[in-house]
XYZ file of C-alpha atoms in Angstrom:
249
model
C 0.000 0.000 0.000
C 1.300 3.406 -0.923
C 0.156 5.764 1.777
C 2.034 8.927 1.081
C 5.410 9.692 2.568
C 5.387 6.444 4.514
C 4.922 3.716 1.955
C 3.624 0.468 3.371
C 3.352 -2.504 1.039
C 1.551 -5.708 1.941
C 2.199 -9.328 1.085
C -0.601 -11.776 1.777
C 0.335 -15.441 1.822
C -2.365 -17.656 0.385
C -2.408 -21.343 -0.563
C -1.483 -22.049 -4.129
C 1.241 -23.373 -6.429
C 4.736 -22.008 -6.366
C 7.337 -21.843 -9.058
C 8.637 -25.444 -9.259
C 12.198 -24.357 -8.600
C 11.348 -22.855 -5.216
C 10.041 -26.030 -3.617
C 13.401 -26.749 -2.038
C 13.202 -23.393 -0.300
C 9.635 -23.325 0.952
C 6.655 -25.692 1.154
C 4.375 -25.341 -1.854
C 1.200 -24.488 0.052
C 2.734 -21.340 1.477
C 3.621 -19.336 -1.595
C 3.546 -16.039 0.257
C 6.715 -17.002 2.065
C 8.480 -16.372 -1.158
C 8.176 -12.981 0.509
C 11.860 -13.001 0.749
C 12.374 -14.970 -2.449
C 10.758 -12.065 -4.255
C 13.174 -10.625 -1.799
C 12.995 -7.257 -0.612
C 9.732 -8.044 -2.273
C 9.786 -6.202 -5.521
C 12.108 -3.532 -4.250
C 14.683 -2.611 -6.895
C 18.126 -1.801 -5.529
C 19.546 1.527 -6.536
C 22.820 -0.153 -7.395
C 24.254 2.908 -9.088
C 24.335 4.690 -5.737
C 24.762 1.704 -3.442
C 27.601 -0.693 -2.703
C 25.170 -3.593 -2.330
C 25.658 -6.123 -5.096
C 22.753 -6.473 -7.563
C 20.235 -9.258 -7.056
C 18.237 -11.281 -9.600
C 14.942 -9.825 -8.341
C 15.845 -6.395 -9.682
C 13.315 -5.696 -12.389
C 12.809 -1.958 -12.251
C 9.143 -2.616 -11.495
C 7.235 -1.350 -8.514
C 6.479 -3.708 -5.639
C 2.812 -3.784 -6.655
C 3.719 -4.802 -10.208
C 6.056 -7.559 -9.050
C 3.524 -8.977 -6.583
C 0.698 -8.920 -9.146
C 2.556 -11.475 -11.274
C 5.532 -12.856 -9.349
C 8.311 -14.770 -11.072
C 9.869 -17.003 -8.431
C 13.669 -17.187 -8.570
C 15.363 -20.557 -8.998
C 17.309 -20.044 -5.784
C 17.103 -17.782 -2.773
C 18.423 -14.515 -4.199
C 19.845 -12.816 -1.118
C 23.540 -13.351 -0.443
C 25.457 -12.778 2.768
C 26.279 -9.315 1.450
C 22.583 -8.493 1.035
C 21.802 -9.755 4.537
C 24.640 -7.929 6.272
C 23.833 -5.280 8.866
C 25.870 -2.297 9.983
C 25.444 -3.427 13.584
C 25.986 -7.159 13.952
C 26.053 -7.085 17.747
C 23.279 -9.078 19.458
C 19.846 -7.544 18.978
C 19.269 -7.828 22.709
C 21.821 -5.058 23.173
C 20.182 -2.726 20.651
C 16.715 -3.352 22.060
C 17.777 -3.252 25.719
C 15.857 -0.006 26.260
C 12.074 -0.290 25.765
C 10.514 2.069 23.217
C 6.991 2.184 24.600
C 4.711 4.730 22.892
C 7.244 5.278 20.102
C 5.357 5.042 16.811
C 7.464 3.540 14.035
C 5.057 4.610 11.264
C 2.826 7.636 10.813
C -0.912 7.911 11.398
C -1.910 7.114 7.825
C 0.215 3.971 7.839
C -1.300 2.894 11.164
C -4.793 3.411 9.738
C -3.881 1.320 6.683
C -2.578 -1.478 8.902
C -5.721 -1.423 11.026
C -7.913 -1.599 7.929
C -5.898 -4.454 6.457
C -5.942 -6.513 9.649
C -9.662 -5.889 10.179
C -10.317 -7.253 6.689
C -7.925 -10.190 6.600
C -7.575 -11.596 10.108
C -10.228 -14.161 11.092
C -12.508 -13.072 13.915
C -12.350 -15.537 16.785
C -9.070 -16.939 15.522
C -5.607 -17.304 17.001
C -3.087 -14.780 15.679
C 0.694 -14.708 16.037
C 2.122 -11.183 16.064
C 5.728 -11.796 15.069
C 8.415 -9.245 15.960
C 5.802 -7.498 18.064
C 6.130 -4.541 20.422
C 3.883 -2.407 22.644
C 1.285 -2.193 19.843
C -0.113 -4.682 17.354
C -1.712 -2.041 15.101
C -5.179 -3.516 15.565
C -8.291 -1.354 15.356
C -10.535 -0.499 18.274
C -13.080 -3.258 18.739
C -11.086 -5.434 16.325
C -8.500 -6.799 18.703
C -6.757 -3.665 19.944
C -7.579 -4.762 23.475
C -7.750 -8.453 24.293
C -10.808 -7.670 26.448
C -12.851 -6.872 23.321
C -12.982 -10.602 22.535
C -12.393 -10.147 18.823
C -9.710 -12.851 18.732
C -9.483 -16.035 20.750
C -5.778 -15.449 21.119
C -3.143 -12.951 20.054
C 0.341 -14.097 20.974
C 3.241 -11.687 20.634
C 6.856 -12.583 20.035
C 9.292 -9.701 20.236
C 12.605 -8.402 21.464
C 11.597 -6.727 24.720
C 9.437 -8.192 27.489
C 8.464 -4.796 28.890
C 7.128 -3.631 25.521
C 5.175 -6.856 25.060
C 3.763 -6.630 28.559
C 2.456 -3.145 27.737
C 0.620 -4.350 24.597
C -3.111 -4.556 25.443
C -3.858 -6.801 22.462
C -1.732 -9.720 23.618
C -3.144 -12.692 25.485
C 0.372 -14.068 25.937
C 3.871 -13.140 24.828
C 7.445 -14.364 24.535
C 10.578 -12.210 24.560
C 12.840 -13.918 22.052
C 15.775 -12.850 19.856
C 14.626 -14.301 16.555
C 17.865 -13.415 14.768
C 19.888 -15.330 17.342
C 17.526 -18.315 17.199
C 14.824 -18.527 14.490
C 13.166 -21.524 16.092
C 9.809 -21.039 17.790
C 9.561 -24.053 20.138
C 7.057 -22.214 22.332
C 4.420 -22.699 19.598
C 2.888 -25.990 18.460
C 2.450 -27.047 14.851
C -0.551 -25.474 13.102
C -1.528 -23.524 16.209
C -2.368 -20.196 14.541
C -5.061 -19.139 12.103
C -2.978 -16.171 10.931
C 0.458 -14.620 11.347
C 1.319 -10.926 11.055
C 4.684 -9.188 10.970
C 4.288 -5.416 11.028
C 7.026 -3.203 9.555
C 9.804 -5.497 10.790
C 10.678 -8.014 8.068
C 13.657 -5.864 7.016
C 15.379 -6.707 10.310
C 15.554 -10.457 9.663
C 19.209 -11.345 9.168
C 18.432 -14.954 8.186
C 14.859 -14.934 6.843
C 14.304 -18.443 5.475
C 14.470 -20.364 8.787
C 12.011 -17.859 10.230
C 9.621 -18.348 7.327
C 9.849 -22.118 7.713
C 8.860 -21.770 11.361
C 5.950 -19.521 10.404
C 4.831 -22.186 7.965
C 5.043 -24.794 10.699
C 2.903 -22.926 13.227
C 0.363 -21.639 10.683
C -2.728 -23.694 9.939
C -3.084 -24.841 6.307
C -4.459 -22.029 4.189
C -3.997 -19.417 6.902
C -2.784 -15.954 5.880
C 0.664 -14.641 6.714
C 0.723 -10.868 6.350
C 3.971 -8.927 6.098
C 3.978 -5.164 5.904
C 6.866 -2.795 5.596
C 7.639 0.879 5.686
C 10.361 3.190 4.429
C 11.180 4.009 8.047
C 13.778 1.852 9.781
C 16.572 1.546 12.292
C 19.315 1.689 9.632
C 22.021 -0.016 11.673
C 19.811 -3.088 12.151
C 18.152 -3.283 8.725
C 19.757 -5.615 6.184
C 21.901 -4.103 3.408
C 19.405 -5.009 0.680
C 16.823 -2.912 2.489
C 19.095 0.029 3.209
C 20.228 0.183 -0.404
C 16.839 -0.429 -1.933
C 14.527 2.023 -3.580
C 11.228 1.675 -5.362
C 10.858 3.462 -8.703
C 9.053 6.763 -8.418
C 5.393 6.655 -9.566
């Protein structure tokens, strides 16, 4: 979604066939996890002004154009150079201080997220909020407060326990450094009706193991929604994200 100065695009994972050459990367029923295989999801690197090496996903098309008719790469296109971060120290150090009430996107982006989640997340279902914080960007009466009963369960997994504890949407939470350990043993197989990851996918230093875990805990056919913004913590975002730019409209 293009919502002005803060551009937020959305990838919705739905069941369906994948490109045959991607089956070794991701299970076929979860084509949306090619999120990273369309890597940096349709974002074209501005290689002329960036030191990041070009990637095979670079088409010069907008994210919306790429996602409307995706061409799955034969192999995972991000190299170690693309996944490198300026700050490779443990994330627990960077996130040691809670950022409660700090909004990472503007009001129009928040409204777009609330509208998307109200439309796509199943009422009464169990939702995993991956890389969560003090807010889950859910609308009032649509899960913003767990007491509204809109969801049976919203579980948050994030970097800081104090932020998660302050999130009124969460029924339960786990403080977990997902870059240090992408495994999610706290969650059973097929235990969630939907998974969301709000404006955080650009911080995954090793995305594929995380996506495999999402596939494991997601019920067959359940949506996995990833949204992103042009705002970031640059020292913790991967190089492909820092050096990327979407063609101007």
